Amino acid sequence: MPRTKQISALDRITDNAQQVYKTIIAERSPTMSTPIRSLSNVKYRPQKGYFEMLGKSKKRTLTVNTVKAFAQTLKMMALSKQLIEEDNMATKREAYYISKNWGKAGFSEQPESDTVMDDIEAMFGVNREQLKFVPEEKGGSVAGNLFVIDKDNSGRKLKIDCTKFGSGAYSIPVEVENLKFQSKAKFILAIETAGAFQRLVKCDYWNKANCILISMGGVPTRACRRFIRRLSDSLKIPVYAFVDGDPYGYFNIYRTLKVGSGNAAHLNEYFCVPGASFLGVTPQDIKDYDLPTHPLKEVDIKRAKDALKNDPFVKHHKEWQLAINQMLKMGQRVEQQAFAKHGLDFVVDQYLPDKLKNPSKFLP
Amino acid sequence: MAGRKKTDETQMNFDFDGNSVPASKGVKKITKASKKAVHGKEIKMTMKAAEVSVKKKRSRKSVAATAESMAAKQRDISVSEFFAKNRHLLGFDNPRKALLTAVKEAVDNSLDACEEAHILPDLMIVIKPVADTDNKFILTVRDNGPGIVAKQVPNIFARLLYGSKFHTLKMSRGQQGIGISAAGMYGLLTTGEPVQIITRINAKSPARHYHVQIDTVKNRPEVISDEECEFELPTGTSVSITLEGKYLKGKRSVDEYISQTAMANPHTTITYHAPGGEVHEYARQSEDLPFMPVEIKPHPYGVELGVLFKMARESQSKTVGKFLRNEFSRVSQPLSAKIIKKAKLTASSEPVKITLKETERLHEAINSTKIMPPPTDCIGPIGEEKMIEGLSRVVEADFYASCTRKPSVYRGNPFVVEAALAFGCKSDSKDKKEDEKESLMRLVRFANRVPLLYQQSGCATHKAALEVNWRGYGLSQSRGALPSGSMMLMLHIASVWVPFTSESKEAVAHYPEIIKELKLAIQECGRKLGMHVRKQKRIKDELIKRSYIEIYLPHIGQALKEILVLKEPQVDKVVNNLTTILEKTRSMP
């Protein structure tokens, strides 16, 4: 992530604290302003290809009601400053445990500390890695025709061959900014489930189709999104998404991969893959390939309707609206691994080659 | 105790179908044979089973009854005999309740008599167990009332349905003239002892001591002895009844009844000697005699068609206009003319000749004409202040509220409803406190200042209290239950005629007008309570929030110190400034 353009996180922290301090000394109530972190505060910019944050923010003035949150935010900022100065880092869980030293200002559950962390991140417009807080989440797995150029602990160059992991895979690290890539692959296939990923690896698909396979393991983490983005930018090859045919796969996974999320909208610019397109599984595939399905759950229907109403990405793309309405009408969802009905190799021999004959017909 | 049963006399004779033929085999028709006013004052009602037809249906062996054979068994039942068999109707269903009912009837009579004579009541209630038994008691109630004239003593104490109150529309505790004689009758039935009365009507004349008992077959009193005796008061009456009973403490006990009576009658001094030997004294709180109710005529609203027809037929007025003006309150000359015009009657027509059709029109006309509410000087509410005084006499609480409604009307009878609430009642012991946290609100009911202890769930007051949404006042309430909390709700209905559900006067009937008024009164108290509860909650919340200042401000100072590398005095200034800023924005309510 390019940092040079930005004032360092350390400066942001001290500037903000200085302002608070001055206000208090002037005997006024200090305020902190945090951008609203939800889909209601983003706009889809098709030419830029991602969700851009709008100016809406919530202003928190120090009162008796907000004094706890205020104290916790400042304590978290102090912790971040300490970590930056010591050139150390803390996982989100560790930060939560550190707060246990703060007496009554400590957090009782980790989601509380995560929220404060996300607020500070959005307030300063920085990545939480810059604040020296790192997630425990796994980045994702890679297999295929790719060399990743990394460094070992002593700073020596390492050339990692992603074809040489056998039945295993290369694991995307938390920090991907300094990686370099070499590849002759034709495209990147981003896969939702580890199960489908394993099937493709087992069938030697990356070799047959000359591609790079990436397992996202559910909603792609920031590191995974950034990795795919950097990969596609530097290799100049397309990214195709292959996820479950349900609203979660479409909007929580694919949409987040492509245009980013509402929650960390200030970072979408870097953590999105605008060039990605949707291979499947589409509602139409259910009919075309006679796939076994499950009825839509109540949450699926709610999520689909909510997307139609509130998701700026869906509202921009007619194709997606048609697809969702088709799914709602059918009342069915389908999983990636449903192709096994027609034989274990069906997905590799039949479905993917069929689809890849016509990438221009993929959903946007 | 005199003064209330003067000259009116009511005797009711019922002809009952007394045979034992299964009801399913015969269709009985009873028609009212006659209803006459004799001497204008004594009403004799006779109901006869005039026509009895029996469907003849052969049963296997027994011979079917004929109209003649049945008629042979049909005979008079005296009211006293009827009630002797059905004593639960009067509140003597079990020994415990019997003792309470006897106390209640005697106390009601004493208080009514004192108040009517404008004497501040001074009651002495003594309950003594009869030696060598555990289920017999001698109940003595002594008052400082005007006394009873010699001639009336037997009738009052040993004859059912004899009294002064039945025929008047006036607020009083007693209504039918059943109570005290029924208590005496119960005593006689269970112990064989007659009722003893000592009464004195004049300081100059000696007191008299009577032994009387009821002849249940004839409903006539029998005087066993009558002699002169000593009496410690210049005027007054003392009644002693020996009866079978059971003395228990707790809810619906005699103790509870007397304590509630004290609550609703702050002008009364009560000395109570319980069977265990304890003495409870309730000193007079108010030297003002309660409001003296006056007798009124019925109000035209709510008089039912049949009653109106009967009243017109029995009226002595020459014209319908005069009938309306004489028999009802609030009907003026122009108003009566207006009603008659609406009903398309002629003003000069005689009321005794009115037809049912015409009465129907008259009834409609009355109800569609605007008539002033009935005079309210006939009812004396306890009053908002006195209710709170009374409540605080019995329970100590954090908060009291009360409401006296304006008089309203049901079936032409004016009534007033009052409610008072004590919230956050303190209890004596600690264990009790734990219990009460879970317990429901206590409902204390009064009708014409008389506590009602039984049949709470069948009472209009209970229905009204349930129908109020207590959650709106910050209390928790389960569905179909009273709200929970350590609180007491006192409800009082004062009326010239309180509509009880039964003769034992335990519960008030569900008249929509009464329930509506009750709810309004409760809601008024509830609103005040809601304000109190919310304020308490605000104060509590405020204290919690204030504690935030102490807890979290040091952390803000600490965090700023860490980030900006401040010195201790600067940190102190931050914390001090913030404390001032935050405290300025909060002011304790």
mmCIF file of C-alpha atoms in Angstrom, chain B residues 201-533:
data_model
loop_
_atom_site.group_PDB
_atom_site.id
_atom_site.type_symbol
_atom_site.label_atom_id
_atom_site.label_comp_id
_atom_site.label_asym_id
_atom_site.label_seq_id
_atom_site.Cartn_x
_atom_site.Cartn_y
_atom_site.Cartn_z
ATOM 1 C CA ILE B 201 -80.906 6.514 74.450
ATOM 2 C CA ASN B 202 -80.743 9.157 77.115
ATOM 3 C CA ALA B 203 -78.266 9.980 79.855
ATOM 4 C CA LYS B 204 -81.143 10.458 82.297
ATOM 5 C CA SER B 205 -82.862 7.135 81.694
ATOM 6 C CA PRO B 206 -81.350 3.778 82.592
ATOM 7 C CA ALA B 207 -79.885 1.421 80.023
ATOM 8 C CA ARG B 208 -81.737 -1.732 79.057
ATOM 9 C CA HIS B 209 -80.343 -5.165 78.552
ATOM 10 C CA TYR B 210 -82.111 -7.464 76.068
ATOM 11 C CA HIS B 211 -81.728 -11.076 75.061
ATOM 12 C CA VAL B 212 -83.373 -11.607 71.655
ATOM 13 C CA GLN B 213 -83.414 -14.354 69.073
ATOM 14 C CA ILE B 214 -85.033 -14.962 65.698
ATOM 15 C CA ASP B 215 -87.784 -17.391 64.923
ATOM 16 C CA THR B 216 -86.478 -18.581 61.613
ATOM 17 C CA VAL B 217 -89.741 -20.039 60.438
ATOM 18 C CA LYS B 218 -91.784 -16.905 60.924
ATOM 19 C CA ASN B 219 -88.989 -14.346 60.557
ATOM 20 C CA ARG B 220 -90.179 -12.813 63.815
ATOM 21 C CA PRO B 221 -88.130 -11.778 66.806
ATOM 22 C CA GLU B 222 -88.494 -13.373 70.212
ATOM 23 C CA VAL B 223 -87.521 -11.428 73.303
ATOM 24 C CA ILE B 224 -86.109 -13.760 75.922
ATOM 25 C CA SER B 225 -85.362 -11.198 78.569
ATOM 26 C CA ASP B 226 -85.469 -7.427 78.951
ATOM 27 C CA GLU B 227 -84.150 -5.771 82.078
ATOM 28 C CA GLU B 228 -82.608 -2.526 83.265
ATOM 29 C CA CYS B 229 -78.856 -2.422 83.728
ATOM 30 C CA GLU B 230 -75.781 -0.286 84.140
ATOM 31 C CA PHE B 231 -74.029 1.199 81.092
ATOM 32 C CA GLU B 232 -70.800 3.169 81.147
ATOM 33 C CA LEU B 233 -71.754 5.625 78.388
ATOM 34 C CA PRO B 234 -74.461 8.325 78.436
ATOM 35 C CA THR B 235 -75.866 7.000 75.164
ATOM 36 C CA GLY B 236 -74.836 4.124 72.995
ATOM 37 C CA THR B 237 -75.341 0.496 72.157
ATOM 38 C CA SER B 238 -73.410 -2.653 72.859
ATOM 39 C CA VAL B 239 -74.138 -5.863 70.932
ATOM 40 C CA SER B 240 -72.835 -9.266 71.952
ATOM 41 C CA ILE B 241 -73.126 -12.307 69.744
ATOM 42 C CA THR B 242 -71.885 -15.737 70.712
ATOM 43 C CA LEU B 243 -70.971 -17.639 67.607
ATOM 44 C CA GLU B 244 -68.888 -20.406 66.172
ATOM 45 C CA GLY B 245 -65.861 -19.035 64.412
ATOM 46 C CA LYS B 246 -62.194 -19.325 63.731
ATOM 47 C CA TYR B 247 -59.656 -16.649 64.459
ATOM 48 C CA LEU B 248 -56.645 -16.462 62.162
ATOM 49 C CA LYS B 249 -54.314 -13.620 61.338
ATOM 50 C CA GLY B 250 -53.208 -12.518 57.888
ATOM 51 C CA LYS B 251 -55.097 -11.611 54.777
ATOM 52 C CA ARG B 252 -58.870 -11.446 55.110
ATOM 53 C CA SER B 253 -58.631 -11.562 58.888
ATOM 54 C CA VAL B 254 -60.605 -9.587 61.429
ATOM 55 C CA ASP B 255 -57.408 -7.680 62.245
ATOM 56 C CA GLU B 256 -57.035 -6.738 58.600
ATOM 57 C CA TYR B 257 -60.641 -5.642 58.400
ATOM 58 C CA ILE B 258 -60.336 -3.384 61.425
ATOM 59 C CA SER B 259 -57.079 -1.901 60.196
ATOM 60 C CA GLN B 260 -58.653 -1.128 56.825
ATOM 61 C CA THR B 261 -61.721 0.340 58.491
ATOM 62 C CA ALA B 262 -59.388 2.656 60.384
ATOM 63 C CA MET B 263 -57.783 3.532 57.063
ATOM 64 C CA ALA B 264 -61.037 4.638 55.483
ATOM 65 C CA ASN B 265 -62.463 6.321 58.574
ATOM 66 C CA PRO B 266 -59.924 8.737 59.981
ATOM 67 C CA HIS B 267 -62.616 10.346 62.170
ATOM 68 C CA THR B 268 -63.117 7.152 64.173
ATOM 69 C CA THR B 269 -61.463 5.929 67.329
ATOM 70 C CA ILE B 270 -61.259 2.156 67.445
ATOM 71 C CA THR B 271 -60.103 0.034 70.363
ATOM 72 C CA TYR B 272 -59.817 -3.592 69.420
ATOM 73 C CA HIS B 273 -59.190 -6.461 71.841
ATOM 74 C CA ALA B 274 -58.134 -9.453 69.787
ATOM 75 C CA PRO B 275 -58.809 -13.016 71.014
ATOM 76 C CA GLY B 276 -55.125 -13.481 71.830
ATOM 77 C CA GLY B 277 -55.290 -10.622 74.307
ATOM 78 C CA GLU B 278 -53.548 -8.048 72.135
ATOM 79 C CA VAL B 279 -55.043 -4.566 72.120
ATOM 80 C CA HIS B 280 -54.957 -2.444 68.968
ATOM 81 C CA GLU B 281 -55.745 1.223 69.326
ATOM 82 C CA TYR B 282 -56.502 3.471 66.381
ATOM 83 C CA ALA B 283 -56.684 7.035 67.617
ATOM 84 C CA ARG B 284 -58.924 9.551 65.897
ATOM 85 C CA GLN B 285 -56.994 11.504 63.252
ATOM 86 C CA SER B 286 -59.595 13.977 62.223
ATOM 87 C CA GLU B 287 -62.081 15.856 64.385
ATOM 88 C CA ASP B 288 -64.293 16.617 61.390
ATOM 89 C CA LEU B 289 -67.312 14.458 61.049
ATOM 90 C CA PRO B 290 -67.404 13.045 57.566
ATOM 91 C CA PHE B 291 -69.729 14.604 55.109
ATOM 92 C CA MET B 292 -73.364 13.934 55.987
ATOM 93 C CA PRO B 293 -75.048 12.263 53.073
ATOM 94 C CA VAL B 294 -78.578 13.310 52.182
ATOM 95 C CA GLU B 295 -81.355 11.331 50.680
ATOM 96 C CA ILE B 296 -82.080 11.878 46.985
ATOM 97 C CA LYS B 297 -84.545 10.870 44.331
ATOM 98 C CA PRO B 298 -83.278 8.746 41.456
ATOM 99 C CA HIS B 299 -81.777 10.451 38.452
ATOM 100 C CA PRO B 300 -83.643 9.907 35.138
ATOM 101 C CA TYR B 301 -80.573 8.607 33.327
ATOM 102 C CA GLY B 302 -80.092 4.927 33.605
ATOM 103 C CA VAL B 303 -83.519 4.172 35.058
ATOM 104 C CA GLU B 304 -84.499 1.004 33.255
ATOM 105 C CA LEU B 305 -87.637 0.752 31.186
ATOM 106 C CA GLY B 306 -89.360 -1.718 33.480
ATOM 107 C CA VAL B 307 -88.594 0.345 36.553
ATOM 108 C CA LEU B 308 -89.833 3.489 34.867
ATOM 109 C CA PHE B 309 -93.056 1.745 33.883
ATOM 110 C CA LYS B 310 -93.561 0.447 37.405
ATOM 111 C CA MET B 311 -92.820 3.858 38.919
ATOM 112 C CA ALA B 312 -95.297 5.557 36.598
ATOM 113 C CA ARG B 313 -97.992 2.979 37.298
ATOM 114 C CA GLU B 314 -97.543 3.397 41.032
ATOM 115 C CA SER B 315 -97.150 7.164 40.938
ATOM 116 C CA GLN B 316 -99.572 9.369 42.854
ATOM 117 C CA SER B 317 -98.872 12.338 40.575
ATOM 118 C CA LYS B 318 -101.770 13.658 38.531
ATOM 119 C CA THR B 319 -99.852 14.305 35.300
ATOM 120 C CA VAL B 320 -96.836 12.818 33.562
ATOM 121 C CA GLY B 321 -95.011 16.131 33.924
ATOM 122 C CA LYS B 322 -95.548 16.168 37.685
ATOM 123 C CA PHE B 323 -94.544 12.534 37.844
ATOM 124 C CA LEU B 324 -91.209 13.282 36.200
ATOM 125 C CA ARG B 325 -90.606 16.285 38.446
ATOM 126 C CA ASN B 326 -91.662 14.619 41.683
ATOM 127 C CA GLU B 327 -90.110 11.216 41.286
ATOM 128 C CA PHE B 328 -86.770 12.185 39.790
ATOM 129 C CA SER B 329 -84.018 14.574 40.606
ATOM 130 C CA ARG B 330 -82.843 17.265 38.219
ATOM 131 C CA VAL B 331 -86.106 17.469 36.238
ATOM 132 C CA SER B 332 -87.410 21.028 35.981
ATOM 133 C CA GLN B 333 -90.683 22.279 34.508
ATOM 134 C CA PRO B 334 -89.224 23.181 31.073
ATOM 135 C CA LEU B 335 -87.213 19.980 31.000
ATOM 136 C CA SER B 336 -90.204 17.785 31.737
ATOM 137 C CA ALA B 337 -92.138 19.583 28.994
ATOM 138 C CA LYS B 338 -89.297 18.968 26.600
ATOM 139 C CA ILE B 339 -89.120 15.265 27.430
ATOM 140 C CA ILE B 340 -92.883 14.851 27.100
ATOM 141 C CA LYS B 341 -92.857 16.620 23.751
ATOM 142 C CA LYS B 342 -90.067 14.391 22.515
ATOM 143 C CA ALA B 343 -91.963 11.323 23.666
ATOM 144 C CA LYS B 344 -95.090 12.614 21.897
ATOM 145 C CA LEU B 345 -97.187 12.351 25.051
ATOM 146 C CA THR B 346 -99.712 14.829 26.349
ATOM 147 C CA ALA B 347 -98.554 16.719 29.397
ATOM 148 C CA SER B 348 -101.873 16.303 31.161
ATOM 149 C CA SER B 349 -102.133 12.520 30.773
ATOM 150 C CA GLU B 350 -102.146 10.494 33.957
ATOM 151 C CA PRO B 351 -99.034 8.479 34.675
ATOM 152 C CA VAL B 352 -101.013 5.529 36.091
ATOM 153 C CA LYS B 353 -102.663 5.047 32.719
ATOM 154 C CA ILE B 354 -99.446 5.031 30.746
ATOM 155 C CA THR B 355 -98.950 2.115 28.362
ATOM 156 C CA LEU B 356 -95.764 0.182 27.862
ATOM 157 C CA LYS B 357 -95.404 1.635 24.351
ATOM 158 C CA GLU B 358 -95.657 5.143 25.728
ATOM 159 C CA THR B 359 -93.194 4.339 28.494
ATOM 160 C CA GLU B 360 -90.780 3.137 25.867
ATOM 161 C CA ARG B 361 -91.014 6.481 24.083
ATOM 162 C CA LEU B 362 -90.652 8.298 27.379
ATOM 163 C CA HIS B 363 -87.597 6.223 28.227
ATOM 164 C CA GLU B 364 -86.018 7.000 24.878
ATOM 165 C CA ALA B 365 -86.833 10.688 25.240
ATOM 166 C CA ILE B 366 -85.199 10.803 28.667
ATOM 167 C CA ASN B 367 -82.027 9.241 27.419
ATOM 168 C CA SER B 368 -81.746 11.517 24.408
ATOM 169 C CA THR B 369 -82.278 14.678 26.442
ATOM 170 C CA LYS B 370 -79.455 16.444 28.140
ATOM 171 C CA ILE B 371 -80.059 16.391 31.893
ATOM 172 C CA MET B 372 -77.842 17.810 34.598
ATOM 173 C CA PRO B 373 -75.855 15.196 36.478
ATOM 174 C CA PRO B 374 -77.483 14.101 39.727
ATOM 175 C CA PRO B 375 -76.917 16.189 42.836
ATOM 176 C CA THR B 376 -73.692 15.145 44.421
ATOM 177 C CA ASP B 377 -74.324 16.393 47.925
ATOM 178 C CA CYS B 378 -75.758 12.980 48.626
ATOM 179 C CA ILE B 379 -72.358 11.301 48.485
ATOM 180 C CA GLY B 380 -69.390 11.918 50.701
ATOM 181 C CA PRO B 381 -66.053 10.826 49.352
ATOM 182 C CA ILE B 382 -63.233 10.309 51.835
ATOM 183 C CA GLY B 383 -61.256 13.001 50.054
ATOM 184 C CA GLU B 384 -57.814 13.016 48.475
ATOM 185 C CA GLU B 385 -55.960 14.245 51.551
ATOM 186 C CA LYS B 386 -57.779 12.029 54.022
ATOM 187 C CA MET B 387 -57.154 8.955 51.893
ATOM 188 C CA ILE B 388 -53.436 9.570 51.990
ATOM 189 C CA GLU B 389 -53.657 10.165 55.754
ATOM 190 C CA GLY B 390 -55.528 6.895 56.102
ATOM 191 C CA LEU B 391 -53.026 4.992 53.961
ATOM 192 C CA SER B 392 -50.075 6.373 55.865
ATOM 193 C CA ARG B 393 -51.798 5.261 59.066
ATOM 194 C CA VAL B 394 -51.290 1.692 57.919
ATOM 195 C CA VAL B 395 -48.329 1.614 55.512
ATOM 196 C CA GLU B 396 -45.147 3.616 55.440
ATOM 197 C CA ALA B 397 -44.175 4.293 51.850
ATOM 198 C CA ASP B 398 -41.896 6.438 49.691
ATOM 199 C CA PHE B 399 -44.658 7.883 47.631
ATOM 200 C CA TYR B 400 -48.377 8.487 47.941
ATOM 201 C CA ALA B 401 -50.873 9.680 45.356
ATOM 202 C CA SER B 402 -54.627 9.970 45.427
ATOM 203 C CA CYS B 403 -57.496 11.017 43.222
ATOM 204 C CA THR B 404 -61.168 11.685 43.890
ATOM 205 C CA ARG B 405 -63.243 11.672 40.717
ATOM 206 C CA LYS B 406 -66.218 13.887 40.035
ATOM 207 C CA PRO B 407 -69.536 12.160 40.701
ATOM 208 C CA SER B 408 -70.944 10.065 37.887
ATOM 209 C CA VAL B 409 -74.071 7.996 37.360
ATOM 210 C CA TYR B 410 -74.882 4.365 36.823
ATOM 211 C CA ARG B 411 -78.516 3.330 36.422
ATOM 212 C CA GLY B 412 -79.569 6.698 37.779
ATOM 213 C CA ASN B 413 -77.561 6.289 40.944
ATOM 214 C CA PRO B 414 -74.837 8.840 41.554
ATOM 215 C CA PHE B 415 -71.505 7.474 42.672
ATOM 216 C CA VAL B 416 -68.018 8.719 43.339
ATOM 217 C CA VAL B 417 -64.856 6.799 42.870
ATOM 218 C CA GLU B 418 -61.601 7.393 44.672
ATOM 219 C CA ALA B 419 -58.160 5.886 44.369
ATOM 220 C CA ALA B 420 -55.048 6.232 46.475
ATOM 221 C CA LEU B 421 -51.693 4.651 45.945
ATOM 222 C CA ALA B 422 -48.771 3.958 48.246
ATOM 223 C CA PHE B 423 -45.566 3.035 46.443
ATOM 224 C CA GLY B 424 -42.370 1.660 47.914
ATOM 225 C CA CYS B 425 -44.001 0.304 51.056
ATOM 226 C CA LYS B 426 -41.562 -0.462 53.826
ATOM 227 C CA SER B 427 -41.937 -3.802 55.504
ATOM 228 C CA ASP B 428 -41.033 -4.722 59.040
ATOM 229 C CA SER B 429 -38.507 -7.489 58.669
ATOM 230 C CA LYS B 430 -35.756 -8.155 56.192
ATOM 231 C CA ASP B 431 -37.032 -11.521 55.034
ATOM 232 C CA LYS B 432 -40.318 -9.954 54.203
ATOM 233 C CA LYS B 433 -38.582 -7.407 52.054
ATOM 234 C CA GLU B 434 -37.143 -10.129 49.864
ATOM 235 C CA ASP B 435 -40.568 -11.621 49.390
ATOM 236 C CA GLU B 436 -42.166 -8.364 48.520
ATOM 237 C CA LYS B 437 -39.780 -7.672 45.715
ATOM 238 C CA GLU B 438 -41.509 -10.425 43.825
ATOM 239 C CA SER B 439 -44.970 -9.807 45.200
ATOM 240 C CA LEU B 440 -47.834 -8.168 43.395
ATOM 241 C CA MET B 441 -49.468 -4.897 44.264
ATOM 242 C CA ARG B 442 -51.925 -5.141 47.146
ATOM 243 C CA LEU B 443 -55.419 -3.990 46.345
ATOM 244 C CA VAL B 444 -57.496 -2.618 49.195
ATOM 245 C CA ARG B 445 -61.159 -2.126 48.354
ATOM 246 C CA PHE B 446 -63.835 -0.057 50.036
ATOM 247 C CA ALA B 447 -67.492 0.520 49.347
ATOM 248 C CA ASN B 448 -69.027 3.377 51.299
ATOM 249 C CA ARG B 449 -66.005 3.276 53.598
ATOM 250 C CA VAL B 450 -66.499 -0.419 54.327
ATOM 251 C CA PRO B 451 -63.521 -2.665 53.562
ATOM 252 C CA LEU B 452 -64.186 -5.508 51.131
ATOM 253 C CA LEU B 453 -61.990 -8.491 51.881
ATOM 254 C CA TYR B 454 -63.426 -11.369 49.891
ATOM 255 C CA GLN B 455 -63.932 -12.114 46.205
ATOM 256 C CA GLN B 456 -61.350 -9.657 45.008
ATOM 257 C CA SER B 457 -61.148 -11.186 41.563
ATOM 258 C CA GLY B 458 -64.883 -10.830 41.030
ATOM 259 C CA CYS B 459 -64.930 -7.172 41.933
ATOM 260 C CA ALA B 460 -65.202 -4.243 39.555
ATOM 261 C CA THR B 461 -62.266 -2.617 41.342
ATOM 262 C CA HIS B 462 -60.039 -5.577 40.545
ATOM 263 C CA LYS B 463 -61.132 -5.612 36.923
ATOM 264 C CA ALA B 464 -60.392 -1.911 36.625
ATOM 265 C CA ALA B 465 -56.975 -2.302 38.249
ATOM 266 C CA LEU B 466 -56.145 -5.108 35.819
ATOM 267 C CA GLU B 467 -57.277 -3.193 32.786
ATOM 268 C CA VAL B 468 -55.000 -0.276 33.537
ATOM 269 C CA ASN B 469 -51.716 -0.526 31.675
ATOM 270 C CA TRP B 470 -49.264 -0.233 34.541
ATOM 271 C CA ARG B 471 -46.266 -0.659 32.285
ATOM 272 C CA GLY B 472 -46.922 2.868 31.151
ATOM 273 C CA TYR B 473 -46.018 3.994 34.656
ATOM 274 C CA GLY B 474 -42.698 2.198 34.723
ATOM 275 C CA LEU B 475 -43.910 -0.927 36.538
ATOM 276 C CA SER B 476 -43.788 -4.507 35.410
ATOM 277 C CA GLN B 477 -47.068 -6.308 34.911
ATOM 278 C CA SER B 478 -47.712 -9.806 33.674
ATOM 279 C CA ARG B 479 -50.668 -10.436 31.446
ATOM 280 C CA GLY B 480 -53.884 -10.737 33.401
ATOM 281 C CA ALA B 481 -52.218 -9.897 36.704
ATOM 282 C CA LEU B 482 -51.834 -6.916 38.961
ATOM 283 C CA PRO B 483 -48.538 -5.069 38.610
ATOM 284 C CA SER B 484 -45.651 -6.235 40.753
ATOM 285 C CA GLY B 485 -43.957 -4.077 43.319
ATOM 286 C CA SER B 486 -44.217 -3.246 46.971
ATOM 287 C CA MET B 487 -47.230 -1.034 46.647
ATOM 288 C CA MET B 488 -50.807 -0.727 47.808
ATOM 289 C CA LEU B 489 -53.756 0.561 45.841
ATOM 290 C CA MET B 490 -56.786 1.745 47.774
ATOM 291 C CA LEU B 491 -60.033 2.025 45.828
ATOM 292 C CA HIS B 492 -63.228 3.448 47.236
ATOM 293 C CA ILE B 493 -66.685 3.548 45.724
ATOM 294 C CA ALA B 494 -69.182 5.801 47.434
ATOM 295 C CA SER B 495 -72.733 5.660 46.204
ATOM 296 C CA VAL B 496 -76.293 5.936 47.362
ATOM 297 C CA TRP B 497 -76.600 2.344 46.225
ATOM 298 C CA VAL B 498 -73.454 0.316 45.768
ATOM 299 C CA PRO B 499 -74.231 -2.539 43.374
ATOM 300 C CA PHE B 500 -72.836 -5.583 45.150
ATOM 301 C CA THR B 501 -72.715 -8.909 43.386
ATOM 302 C CA SER B 502 -74.301 -10.675 46.353
ATOM 303 C CA GLU B 503 -76.003 -10.011 49.684
ATOM 304 C CA SER B 504 -72.782 -10.662 51.558
ATOM 305 C CA LYS B 505 -71.449 -7.429 50.024
ATOM 306 C CA GLU B 506 -68.093 -8.783 49.015
ATOM 307 C CA ALA B 507 -67.615 -7.500 45.504
ATOM 308 C CA VAL B 508 -68.908 -4.639 43.381
ATOM 309 C CA ALA B 509 -70.756 -5.551 40.193
ATOM 310 C CA HIS B 510 -69.134 -4.838 36.837
ATOM 311 C CA TYR B 511 -71.045 -1.775 35.708
ATOM 312 C CA PRO B 512 -69.177 -0.249 32.760
ATOM 313 C CA GLU B 513 -69.729 3.260 34.146
ATOM 314 C CA ILE B 514 -68.147 2.294 37.447
ATOM 315 C CA ILE B 515 -65.228 0.499 35.855
ATOM 316 C CA LYS B 516 -64.594 3.471 33.599
ATOM 317 C CA GLU B 517 -64.496 5.875 36.534
ATOM 318 C CA LEU B 518 -62.305 3.520 38.533
ATOM 319 C CA LYS B 519 -59.862 3.277 35.689
ATOM 320 C CA LEU B 520 -59.741 7.040 35.301
ATOM 321 C CA ALA B 521 -59.042 7.441 39.016
ATOM 322 C CA ILE B 522 -56.342 4.759 38.959
ATOM 323 C CA GLN B 523 -54.795 6.259 35.863
ATOM 324 C CA GLU B 524 -54.672 9.661 37.514
ATOM 325 C CA CYS B 525 -52.745 8.147 40.440
ATOM 326 C CA GLY B 526 -50.700 6.104 37.979
ATOM 327 C CA ARG B 527 -49.601 9.210 36.098
ATOM 328 C CA LYS B 528 -48.360 10.747 39.325
ATOM 329 C CA LEU B 529 -46.678 7.467 40.182
ATOM 330 C CA GLY B 530 -45.143 7.254 36.715
ATOM 331 C CA MET B 531 -43.607 10.663 37.195
ATOM 332 C CA HIS B 532 -42.227 9.559 40.534
ATOM 333 C CA VAL B 533 -40.884 6.273 39.185
#
